[in-house]
Amino acid sequence: MDEIQNWLASWFKEKKGATDCEDLYTCNYFQAGYIDSFGVVELIMDIESNFKIRFSQDHFQDRRFSSIKGLADIIRELQNS
Amino acid sequence: MIIGIDHIALNSLCLEKSVKYFSDAGYKIKFVNNDVPNPRAKIPFVANYDPLHSIAFCQSSNGIAVELIQLGALPGSPSGSYFPVFNNLPKGANLLASNVTGWNIPEGKFCQIDEFSAIGIVDKNGIASNVPDINRIVLPCRDLAKSHAFWQKAGFRDHPDASASENGSELHFRAIVPQWNLRMSLLRVDKDRPAPMLDSPGFPCLALLTTNIDDDLGRLAKAGNGEFLNPFNITVNGKTLRLAMLRGPDREILELIQFNRE
């Protein structure tokens, strides 16, 4: 797993009580119940602050956003743009 | 950045009765706050201000949330701007003739449920009796182009399954959280409607979640009718929120919600 995925996984473990499991990186964290609406806002703000990026409206409609792996891909794309 | 539809507000004359109604219909009642302080900042958007108000937050797994508010609707006062389209309607809902002119909704008719009005989906066998989720709302508007532009600024996009006509257009908000999605049908009407207030009967307010309330308020207030309330803090269910309110082009009320970091 790369650095971004590890940061996201740590975020979910420390802030939302997620446990290490095989599908933590690939599951839909909304459906898995790891996060509520307040948590989503926290996640967005923490990501933007830590990685010095800004999401656009289009990112919030990207299906990849709902998994750690997919979200890491989005963050990486923003960092490289 | 607006990231989703948080809820639609529904004015209730009796919160206890309305909470039971939605609970029986399958909504999860996330919280009920009785007699909590009603921010004075809201006064310009309220017809009769009361320092206390009661609210309940009802969540559906298949539609947007409904926030019940007991402010005391005024009989005969203008109704809220928004007309939700319930996917399914509970038993006992009474059909009324549509009083929205200018556009036919082929799959729906106005349907009154208790003290509020909504558009129901009716099939040839009658009214279904499952959970009344809300995935779509109808918003009457005088200037279709202006309203279309306003709601696009709020993050809505053209709905891929529907094409615009001179009488209406279809938009949708696609959010990362499924319960924050909403389809909006803009319906062109010929008459101005009286400006609704937060204590109007029906559905007076649509609440949007934002990560930057100041930026979004600035953009949307300019594109709306110009009326807005500056951001203020409120504590709801133990969480401090930052709220702002504004009116859209047809004086519909929007609420912007930003969570405060603790």
Short mmCIF file of C-alpha atoms in Angstrom, two decimals:
data_model
loop_
_atom_site.label_atom_id
_atom_site.label_comp_id
_atom_site.label_asym_id
_atom_site.label_seq_id
_atom_site.Cartn_x
_atom_site.Cartn_y
_atom_site.Cartn_z
CA MET A 1 0.00 0.00 0.00
CA ASP A 2 1.31 3.47 -0.75
CA GLU A 3 1.77 6.44 1.53
CA ILE A 4 -1.54 8.06 0.66
CA GLN A 5 -3.52 4.89 1.22
CA ASN A 6 -1.74 4.36 4.52
CA TRP A 7 -2.56 7.90 5.65
CA LEU A 8 -6.22 7.38 4.79
CA ALA A 9 -6.33 4.01 6.51
CA SER A 10 -4.76 5.54 9.64
CA TRP A 11 -7.34 8.33 9.52
CA PHE A 12 -10.19 5.84 9.50
CA LYS A 13 -8.60 3.75 12.23
CA GLU A 14 -7.79 6.65 14.56
CA LYS A 15 -10.84 8.81 14.00
CA LYS A 16 -13.56 6.34 13.10
CA GLY A 17 -12.48 3.18 14.87
CA ALA A 18 -12.01 1.16 11.70
CA THR A 19 -10.08 -2.03 12.17
CA ASP A 20 -7.38 -3.53 10.01
CA CYS A 21 -9.09 -5.90 7.68
CA GLU A 22 -8.57 -7.24 4.24
CA ASP A 23 -11.10 -5.01 2.58
CA LEU A 24 -10.51 -1.76 4.48
CA TYR A 25 -8.79 -0.30 1.45
CA THR A 26 -11.36 -1.43 -1.11
CA CYS A 27 -14.69 -1.38 0.69
CA ASN A 28 -17.21 1.41 0.33
CA TYR A 29 -16.67 3.18 3.65
CA PHE A 30 -20.14 4.72 3.61
CA GLN A 31 -21.87 1.41 3.19
CA ALA A 32 -19.51 -0.13 5.73
CA GLY A 33 -20.72 2.45 8.24
CA TYR A 34 -17.28 3.88 8.99
CA ILE A 35 -18.36 7.44 8.38
CA ASP A 36 -21.37 9.71 8.75
CA SER A 37 -22.09 13.11 7.20
CA PHE A 38 -20.01 14.96 9.77
CA GLY A 39 -17.22 12.49 9.17
CA VAL A 40 -17.27 13.11 5.44
CA VAL A 41 -16.78 16.81 5.97
CA GLU A 42 -13.97 16.11 8.44
CA LEU A 43 -12.33 13.75 5.97
CA ILE A 44 -12.49 16.26 3.13
CA MET A 45 -11.08 19.06 5.26
CA ASP A 46 -8.29 16.89 6.68
CA ILE A 47 -7.30 15.59 3.24
CA GLU A 48 -7.25 19.06 1.69
CA SER A 49 -5.17 20.35 4.59
CA ASN A 50 -2.72 17.47 4.76
CA PHE A 51 -2.13 16.98 1.06
CA LYS A 52 -2.46 20.67 0.11
CA ILE A 53 -5.06 19.99 -2.54
CA ARG A 54 -8.56 21.22 -3.35
CA PHE A 55 -11.30 18.90 -4.49
CA SER A 56 -13.67 20.04 -7.20
CA GLN A 57 -17.38 19.31 -7.56
CA ASP A 58 -16.53 16.63 -10.11
CA HIS A 59 -14.47 14.72 -7.56
CA PHE A 60 -17.48 14.42 -5.29
CA GLN A 61 -19.31 12.69 -8.08
CA ASP A 62 -16.46 10.27 -8.80
CA ARG A 63 -17.33 6.78 -7.64
CA ARG A 64 -13.72 6.21 -6.63
CA PHE A 65 -14.21 8.69 -3.80
CA SER A 66 -15.99 6.11 -1.66
CA SER A 67 -13.08 3.73 -1.15
CA ILE A 68 -9.64 4.34 0.34
CA LYS A 69 -7.93 2.97 -2.75
CA GLY A 70 -10.01 5.07 -5.12
CA LEU A 71 -9.74 8.19 -3.00
CA ALA A 72 -5.95 7.77 -2.91
CA ASP A 73 -5.94 7.65 -6.72
CA ILE A 74 -7.88 10.92 -6.85
CA ILE A 75 -5.52 12.58 -4.37
CA ARG A 76 -2.50 11.39 -6.37
CA GLU A 77 -3.98 12.79 -9.58
CA LEU A 78 -4.54 16.15 -7.92
CA GLN A 79 -1.01 16.23 -6.58
CA ASN A 80 0.40 15.48 -10.02
CA SER A 81 -1.75 18.03 -11.85
CA MET B 1 -17.82 23.65 -2.03
CA ILE B 2 -21.31 22.23 -1.74
CA ILE B 3 -20.99 18.51 -1.25
CA GLY B 4 -24.55 17.34 -0.85
CA ILE B 5 -28.17 17.84 0.09
CA ASP B 6 -28.36 17.58 3.87
CA HIS B 7 -32.13 17.66 4.23
CA ILE B 8 -35.40 19.26 3.29
CA ALA B 9 -37.31 21.03 6.05
CA LEU B 10 -40.95 20.29 6.73
CA ASN B 11 -43.00 22.54 8.97
CA SER B 12 -45.09 20.62 11.45
CA LEU B 13 -47.91 21.78 13.71
CA CYS B 14 -47.34 18.86 16.05
CA LEU B 15 -43.82 17.50 16.13
CA GLU B 16 -44.72 14.43 18.15
CA LYS B 17 -47.35 13.37 15.62
CA SER B 18 -45.10 14.05 12.67
CA VAL B 19 -42.18 12.14 14.21
CA LYS B 20 -44.43 9.14 14.75
CA TYR B 21 -45.65 9.40 11.17
CA PHE B 22 -42.16 9.32 9.73
CA SER B 23 -40.99 6.66 12.16
CA ASP B 24 -43.92 4.44 11.22
CA ALA B 25 -43.08 5.05 7.57
CA GLY B 26 -39.61 3.61 8.09
CA TYR B 27 -37.49 6.71 8.66
CA LYS B 28 -34.83 6.53 11.35
CA ILE B 29 -35.32 9.35 13.85
CA LYS B 30 -31.77 10.53 14.43
CA PHE B 31 -32.69 13.05 17.11
CA VAL B 32 -35.52 15.12 18.54
CA ASN B 33 -34.66 18.44 20.19
CA ASN B 34 -37.61 20.05 21.95
CA ASP B 35 -37.75 23.72 22.87
CA VAL B 36 -34.23 24.64 21.85
CA PRO B 37 -33.16 28.24 21.29
CA ASN B 38 -34.19 29.61 17.93
CA PRO B 39 -31.42 31.93 16.70
CA ARG B 40 -32.51 35.54 16.41
CA ALA B 41 -30.43 35.72 13.25
CA LYS B 42 -33.29 33.90 11.48
CA ILE B 43 -35.83 36.65 12.22
CA PRO B 44 -35.82 38.17 8.71
CA PHE B 45 -36.86 34.79 7.31
CA VAL B 46 -39.57 34.04 9.89
CA ALA B 47 -43.11 35.46 9.89
CA ASN B 48 -43.68 35.01 13.63
CA TYR B 49 -40.49 34.62 15.63
CA ASP B 50 -40.52 32.44 18.75
CA PRO B 51 -37.35 32.25 20.88
CA LEU B 52 -37.79 28.49 21.14
CA HIS B 53 -38.41 25.87 18.51
CA SER B 54 -38.43 22.09 18.23
CA ILE B 55 -36.79 20.00 15.54
CA ALA B 56 -36.46 16.35 14.63
CA PHE B 57 -34.14 14.80 12.05
CA CYS B 58 -35.55 11.86 10.11
CA GLN B 59 -33.24 9.80 7.92
CA SER B 60 -34.13 7.50 5.09
CA SER B 61 -31.78 4.93 3.65
CA ASN B 62 -33.14 5.54 0.16
CA GLY B 63 -33.72 9.28 -0.03
CA ILE B 64 -32.83 12.63 1.45
CA ALA B 65 -33.41 13.36 5.11
CA VAL B 66 -36.40 15.33 6.37
CA GLU B 67 -35.98 17.84 9.16
CA LEU B 68 -39.26 18.39 10.96
CA ILE B 69 -39.53 21.86 12.47
CA GLN B 70 -42.24 23.11 14.77
CA LEU B 71 -42.30 26.86 14.44
CA GLY B 72 -46.06 27.16 14.07
CA ALA B 73 -47.31 27.34 10.52
CA LEU B 74 -49.82 30.10 9.83
CA PRO B 75 -53.09 29.00 8.24
CA GLY B 76 -53.38 30.57 4.85
CA SER B 77 -49.78 31.74 4.79
CA PRO B 78 -47.87 31.05 1.57
CA SER B 79 -46.63 27.50 1.35
CA GLY B 80 -43.00 26.52 1.07
CA SER B 81 -41.44 26.60 -2.37
CA TYR B 82 -40.46 22.97 -2.65
CA PHE B 83 -42.75 20.09 -3.62
CA PRO B 84 -41.16 16.73 -2.90
CA VAL B 85 -42.03 13.79 -5.06
CA PHE B 86 -42.43 10.80 -2.81
CA ASN B 87 -41.46 7.51 -4.38
CA ASN B 88 -44.17 5.68 -2.55
CA LEU B 89 -47.03 7.02 -0.52
CA PRO B 90 -48.50 5.61 2.67
CA LYS B 91 -52.04 4.42 3.00
CA GLY B 92 -54.49 7.17 3.70
CA ALA B 93 -52.88 9.70 1.41
CA ASN B 94 -55.55 11.66 -0.44
CA LEU B 95 -55.20 12.67 -4.02
CA LEU B 96 -55.87 16.27 -4.92
CA ALA B 97 -56.16 17.72 -8.40
CA SER B 98 -52.91 19.23 -9.47
CA ASN B 99 -52.80 22.98 -9.09
CA VAL B 100 -49.45 23.40 -10.74
CA THR B 101 -50.09 24.56 -14.25
CA GLY B 102 -47.91 24.67 -17.27
CA TRP B 103 -46.40 21.23 -17.09
CA ASN B 104 -47.71 17.74 -16.75
CA ILE B 105 -45.84 15.33 -14.65
CA PRO B 106 -46.83 12.15 -16.41
CA GLU B 107 -46.19 9.91 -13.49
CA GLY B 108 -47.51 12.00 -10.65
CA LYS B 109 -50.32 14.01 -9.14
CA PHE B 110 -50.48 16.19 -6.09
CA CYS B 111 -51.18 14.23 -3.01
CA GLN B 112 -51.86 15.53 0.44
CA ILE B 113 -50.55 13.70 3.45
CA ASP B 114 -51.87 15.03 6.75
CA GLU B 115 -51.02 18.68 7.00
CA PHE B 116 -48.54 18.93 4.18
CA SER B 117 -48.63 18.61 0.42
CA ALA B 118 -46.39 16.65 -1.83
CA ILE B 119 -46.42 15.15 -5.26
CA GLY B 120 -46.95 11.45 -5.22
CA ILE B 121 -46.09 8.83 -7.76
CA VAL B 122 -49.30 7.01 -8.63
CA ASP B 123 -49.45 3.79 -10.59
CA LYS B 124 -52.50 2.33 -12.29
CA ASN B 125 -53.23 0.19 -9.27
CA GLY B 126 -53.31 3.07 -6.83
CA ILE B 127 -50.96 4.30 -4.19
CA ALA B 128 -48.16 2.12 -2.91
CA SER B 129 -47.73 1.86 0.78
CA ASN B 130 -43.99 1.60 1.30
CA VAL B 131 -41.54 4.06 2.79
CA PRO B 132 -42.10 7.52 1.28
CA ASP B 133 -38.56 8.32 0.23
CA ILE B 134 -37.75 11.61 -1.40
CA ASN B 135 -35.35 11.51 -4.34
CA ARG B 136 -36.89 14.31 -6.38
CA ILE B 137 -38.42 17.71 -5.78
CA VAL B 138 -40.34 20.07 -8.01
CA LEU B 139 -39.59 23.79 -7.83
CA PRO B 140 -41.89 26.21 -9.64
CA CYS B 141 -39.99 29.13 -11.13
CA ARG B 142 -40.77 32.25 -13.18
CA ASP B 143 -37.53 32.51 -15.11
CA LEU B 144 -36.39 29.05 -16.08
CA ALA B 145 -33.00 30.13 -17.40
CA LYS B 146 -32.17 32.14 -14.28
CA SER B 147 -33.23 29.34 -11.96
CA HIS B 148 -31.34 26.77 -14.01
CA ALA B 149 -28.18 28.87 -13.75
CA PHE B 150 -28.67 29.40 -10.00
CA TRP B 151 -29.03 25.74 -9.17
CA GLN B 152 -26.05 24.85 -11.35
CA LYS B 153 -24.03 27.25 -9.20
CA ALA B 154 -25.30 25.25 -6.23
CA GLY B 155 -23.76 22.11 -7.72
CA PHE B 156 -26.65 20.63 -9.65
CA ARG B 157 -26.02 19.30 -13.17
CA ASP B 158 -28.31 18.59 -16.10
CA HIS B 159 -30.01 15.24 -15.60
CA PRO B 160 -28.75 12.84 -18.29
CA ASP B 161 -32.10 11.10 -18.66
CA ALA B 162 -34.19 14.18 -19.33
CA SER B 163 -34.12 16.98 -21.86
CA ALA B 164 -35.14 20.54 -21.19
CA SER B 165 -38.23 22.10 -22.68
CA GLU B 166 -39.62 25.62 -22.60
CA ASN B 167 -41.70 24.62 -19.59
CA GLY B 168 -39.19 22.82 -17.46
CA SER B 169 -35.80 21.30 -16.99
CA GLU B 170 -34.34 18.48 -14.98
CA LEU B 171 -31.27 18.76 -12.80
CA HIS B 172 -29.62 16.43 -10.37
CA PHE B 173 -27.10 16.63 -7.55
CA ARG B 174 -24.80 13.64 -7.50
CA ALA B 175 -23.03 13.31 -4.18
CA ILE B 176 -20.56 10.85 -2.74
CA VAL B 177 -23.05 9.92 -0.02
CA PRO B 178 -26.13 8.33 -1.65
CA GLN B 179 -28.55 9.99 0.77
CA TRP B 180 -27.27 13.39 -0.34
CA ASN B 181 -28.40 12.92 -3.95
CA LEU B 182 -31.42 14.76 -5.30
CA ARG B 183 -33.19 15.28 -8.59
CA MET B 184 -34.75 18.68 -9.11
CA SER B 185 -37.48 19.43 -11.64
CA LEU B 186 -37.71 23.12 -12.45
CA LEU B 187 -41.23 23.97 -13.56
CA ARG B 188 -41.90 27.25 -15.29
CA VAL B 189 -44.97 29.01 -13.97
CA ASP B 190 -46.63 32.24 -15.08
CA LYS B 191 -47.46 33.81 -11.74
CA ASP B 192 -45.26 35.06 -8.95
CA ARG B 193 -45.74 33.17 -5.72
CA PRO B 194 -45.70 34.98 -2.41
CA ALA B 195 -42.35 34.77 -0.64
CA PRO B 196 -42.37 31.80 1.74
CA MET B 197 -40.98 32.08 5.25
CA LEU B 198 -39.37 29.42 7.42
CA ASP B 199 -42.68 29.02 9.27
CA SER B 200 -44.72 28.60 6.07
CA PRO B 201 -46.73 25.40 5.76
CA GLY B 202 -45.19 22.66 3.67
CA PHE B 203 -41.54 22.37 2.75
CA PRO B 204 -40.01 25.83 3.13
CA CYS B 205 -36.29 25.18 3.00
CA LEU B 206 -33.67 23.00 1.30
CA ALA B 207 -30.42 22.55 3.22
CA LEU B 208 -27.08 22.04 1.50
CA LEU B 209 -23.83 20.88 3.10
CA THR B 210 -20.78 22.97 2.39
CA THR B 211 -17.08 22.89 3.19
CA ASN B 212 -16.77 26.67 2.76
CA ILE B 213 -19.87 28.57 3.82
CA ASP B 214 -18.47 32.04 3.16
CA ASP B 215 -17.48 31.31 -0.43
CA ASP B 216 -20.70 29.50 -1.27
CA LEU B 217 -22.91 32.12 0.38
CA GLY B 218 -21.18 34.88 -1.56
CA ARG B 219 -21.64 33.13 -4.90
CA LEU B 220 -25.21 32.01 -4.40
CA ALA B 221 -26.54 35.18 -2.79
CA LYS B 222 -25.47 37.13 -5.89
CA ALA B 223 -27.22 34.66 -8.18
CA GLY B 224 -30.38 34.54 -6.06
CA ASN B 225 -32.73 37.40 -5.28
CA GLY B 226 -30.14 39.13 -3.11
CA GLU B 227 -31.61 38.37 0.32
CA PHE B 228 -29.38 36.45 2.68
CA LEU B 229 -28.48 35.97 6.34
CA ASN B 230 -24.82 36.10 7.29
CA PRO B 231 -23.38 32.92 8.82
CA PHE B 232 -24.21 32.29 12.46
CA ASN B 233 -23.51 29.46 14.89
CA ILE B 234 -26.09 27.07 16.23
CA THR B 235 -25.85 23.95 18.37
CA VAL B 236 -27.92 21.04 17.13
CA ASN B 237 -27.89 17.67 18.83
CA GLY B 238 -24.71 18.60 20.65
CA LYS B 239 -22.83 19.62 17.50
CA THR B 240 -21.94 23.21 16.63
CA LEU B 241 -22.88 24.11 13.10
CA ARG B 242 -22.32 27.22 11.10
CA LEU B 243 -25.46 28.18 9.17
CA ALA B 244 -26.35 30.75 6.57
CA MET B 245 -29.56 31.32 4.67
CA LEU B 246 -30.42 32.90 1.37
CA ARG B 247 -33.21 33.17 -1.13
CA GLY B 248 -32.98 31.88 -4.67
CA PRO B 249 -34.32 33.60 -7.77
CA ASP B 250 -37.94 32.73 -6.86
CA ARG B 251 -37.40 33.58 -3.21
CA GLU B 252 -37.10 29.94 -2.30
CA ILE B 253 -35.15 29.53 0.93
CA LEU B 254 -31.87 27.67 1.04
CA GLU B 255 -29.84 26.86 4.10
CA LEU B 256 -26.09 26.32 3.94
CA ILE B 257 -24.60 24.13 6.67
CA GLN B 258 -20.94 23.86 7.57
CA PHE B 259 -19.81 21.64 10.39
CA ASN B 260 -17.53 23.33 12.89
CA ARG B 261 -14.43 21.47 13.87
CA GLU B 262 -14.33 20.74 17.59
#
